[in-house]
Structure formats: C-alpha cells, structure tokens
C-alpha cells in the first residue's frame, strides 16, 4: 500500500504532459488561442481597458488553456482531455467571469474593511487552488513548493519565535490581499505577462516562423563556422541572436541545440561539453538587448525604470557574457585541436536571402530609443516582420500562417502566465508579513555592511532560489527579498536589480537543478549534471561580471563619456585575461606564471581602484609578453602547464 501511495505521489510531483488534443476540444483549441491573441493585441495597443479588468479576463483564459494543454501528470494522455481537466478549464473561466462582473465593486471596495461575500470567498479560494495546480502542471514542484511554503508562512508564521514571527493573519485577511487587490495574483507579474511578455513573444513567433531563426543560424555559420571549433561558435552566435527573440534559455537550447549539439559531437566534442556550450550560449538570451526576456520587463514594472534605460544599461554586460563564452570556446577548441567546418553558407548569399530580417531588430531599437512604451515597441517590431516577410514569396504569410502564429504565440506563453500568477501570490504574501525587510536584516547579519560579502550572499540566494524555477520567478523573489539590502548599502537601483536579473538568468545553467541543462541533456545524450558543470565552466568568468558593474556603473553606460570609455576598455581586457587564465592556452599551453599574471591582471582591472587597475594593466602586458614569447618559441621556460 505504501509503495502504491509513493508511486501515486511521485506521478503528481512532476510537470504534466503537454498535449495536442485530437478530440473536439483539440479542434477548438487553436481557434480559441488565436482569438485570445487577437484580444490581447487589441486591449494592449488599441483599446484602453481598465488594467484590473484586463488581467482578470487574461488570467482566466490562460488558466483554461493550461488545463486543456497540460495533463495532470507526465503519464497523462497527450491526445485526450479528461473530464476533470474540462471542469478545471470551465471553473477557471467561471471564476474569471465572476470577478469580471463584480469588477467595479472589487476595485472601489476598501481592502480589509469591506467584508467579503460568501461568493467572494468561494471564488477567491477557487482561484488560489486553480493557480497552484496550474503552476504545478506547467512549472513543476520547485516553484509550487516555494509558493506553498510562503503561503504557509503567511497563515502560521505568527507562531514562530523571534525575528521571523509576524502578527496574526486570518484566512479572510490572507484571501483579501491575494485575490482582491493588485498586490497578489493580479499584481505586477501577471500584468507584465499580459503586456510585455506576450507581445514580445508574438514578435518572436512571427520572426521565427517567417524564417528569421533560419537566417540567424545561417549568419552565425557564415561568420564563425570555418574557424577552430566552428559548430561551437555557431552555437554561441546563433543562440545569442535567437535569444533576442525568445528570451528563454530552455527554448533556445531546444531550438538551436538540436542542430548544434550533434554537429559539435561529430567534430570531437564530448556530449557533456557540447551540451554545456549550448546551454552557456543559450542562457545569455535572457540578458541580451533589445529583448531581454520576462525578468527585465518585470524589473521595469517593479522599479519604475524605463525599459529603454534597462536595455541600454544591459548592452555591455550582455556583450561581456558572450565575449567570455566565445573566447573560452575558441581557446578550448584550440587546446583540443578541433577544427572548423569545411562547408558553410557564404555570408553574401546569406544576407541576400535573409538580411531583410535585420529590419525588425532595427525597428525595435529605433522605437526604444525614440521612447515608445514596450507594448508599442513590440507592436512596431511585429509589423516590421510582417512587412519584410511580404517581400519574398517563400516568406509571405497566408491567412493560415497568421492564424497558426497567433495560436502558437498564445500557447507558448501559457507556462509563463502560471509562473507569474504564482509569483504574485508570493509577492502579495511578503507584503503582508514584511519578510523582505527581515531577509535584509539577515543579509546584514551575515555580511555586516561589507558590500562585497553582501553581493556574494545575494548571488548565492538568487542561485539557490533558481533551482528548478523559471528566470522571471527567480528574479521576482530575489527583487523582493534581496534588492532592498543592496540599495541600502548604496548600490544604485538599476545596478542592484540588473545584478539579480543576471544571476536569475545564470541559475538556469547552475547545477544541481539547472533547467537549461536538463533540456540539453537528452539531445547531447549526457548526464544533466555533467552538462550543467560544463556550462558553468565555459561561462565561469561571466559570474564575475555583475560584481564589476555594481562597483563601476560606467559598465552600465552611466557617467561621463571618458569614464564610460575607460570602464569598457578595462572590463573587456579583464574578461580576456581571466579567460586566458581559466583555459591556460594561447596558441600553446600557458605556464603557471603566465596564468597567474593573467589572473592577477583580470582581477586588478575589475576593481574600482584606479591604482589597482593600472597595476592590473601592467600585469596583463607582462603576461601577454611572456605568452607571445612562448608561443613563438623564443622562451620555453614557462611553457609547461596543466591545461
């Protein structure tokens, strides 16, 4: 009996199977999803609708899609929608309808003073339960467990002794905040999913389905395919380009990795290393402007900083990330003796076939710089994709093409909506208990007022929160729990939150539960832990970059032009030195002394002290001089190494 119970529990302690129903429900699914997409585009760009009413309808429709497209367990049927899931979908829409009809009363009532009606309690409780179940099915047990822990803390945390305890919160108080205000389920995360995330996701779907994804891959092949480690460099470049339209490490891995990982293995990379390179390359998509992923949009909503300013500040950190990964891949390929591809597309032919797909990206950048809101930036980018696709017969969209893209864009965002709704529950709960301030006190207790130690604690907390959770949810929790401590220590608002966005993104590839590595492992036929460790190794220097821009805001393109120029030069040279120290190779293996020189140089150039930076520059010149002598055969005294 106990083994049967354990088996039953284990089935439900997973994400549900994604399905494509073949019944009447399946025939209605695509038209329903396409209509949802049209409705969202209408209310976010054309018709002004009260935001609370808009989120009510959006959440109800998306929760219904969760239960129609995702089974209760991994073993659920992928073709049939059982009666219980139809009832869940009907309940989602019914509860949404109740909130819609009572929208005016809910908006104008005084929270905690005006009593909830019996039907308010029933529908509010139903919404909480349905949201939790939708989260479990789409995101998995990680986020669901964290949400349950926080909800339990809200209800029973008053029984805890000491600083973690809080005042008594009864169930009606709890329900009122979470379901009937904009501090809970209908808070900032779900609003971001409705607007920025959906519209940029629609842009990415149009660009991918019209051939933009293929163009990016061919362009990456033409640029870097023939150089040493060609397929690995194609993975880095194409994943970066694809990341600008997906913003999701997992989606990036599955899309580009299905091509690049087998190519890398064929040329001699191990399965773990091939998967690790793809994971490291794909993880950067969440921090790469102009479309930086859901976490950056939520950051704009949380902080009040314009998304344009966030995207501009993120340019150099994103470049440093990909520069680090590309350089380590290059040095590692030289060390392993892996050559490039013999045959790659000609760059001129690639640009003639698909260069038009650069126009939508230019449209995004121009719209951002002009100052349009992210909603309209995404709309302009999508219109630009449609316009350039009309240029050629093979990319021109038919009515059926439009219809399928609209449906696909809606279904793609379903898991994100469930995660954002669940994160809203956590944020609302934290506002009731003041736990964020208590975590700030804990950070000060552990690190005192030492900024470096506080940053280390913040990075560790963010990485731990990211075990098995999507990047937006990780950032939301870190922003509420950790960001206040950093800003109290004098870190600028944009630097503190970008630090957390960066580490929330890195958590996708950080073992032991690295979601991007789990996506790459079946393609690479390798152990997920080995893939995650390889990814961290190929991007290890990238873990240092957030510390650098906290200490030197010039890296975020903030300050006087000369200061920005010097900061950019110093940090690029620092990353190059650290990559050389990590790989221990420059044409030939580097000796211990040379690697130490590059390590000292890199760390010195990253410090905020001008004197130490100058010393780091001198160490870099000395290390480079010795490496050049060894590589040219002039001096072999330091040539032995353990690369």
XYZ file of C-alpha atoms in Angstrom, residues 150 302 423 426-431 434-440 465 474-485 497 500:
31
model
C 5.422 31.203 1.689
C 8.934 46.846 -10.192
C 4.938 34.630 -8.104
C 4.473 35.159 -3.058
C 4.819 38.923 -3.548
C 1.392 39.537 -2.002
C 2.247 37.320 0.932
C 5.539 39.111 1.517
C 3.736 42.460 1.607
C 7.272 42.129 5.998
C 9.559 39.149 5.341
C 11.549 41.154 2.788
C 12.765 43.533 5.497
C 13.666 40.553 7.700
C 15.765 38.997 4.921
C 17.532 42.355 4.577
C 16.078 30.250 -5.491
C 13.592 33.758 -9.534
C 14.030 37.461 -10.202
C 10.702 38.383 -8.573
C 11.589 36.579 -5.349
C 15.125 37.987 -5.332
C 13.869 41.515 -6.061
C 11.522 41.409 -3.076
C 13.868 39.613 -0.672
C 17.371 40.783 -1.618
C 17.279 44.051 -3.582
C 16.390 46.266 -0.563
C 19.572 45.167 1.225
C 18.229 44.842 -9.940
C 19.694 39.992 -9.665
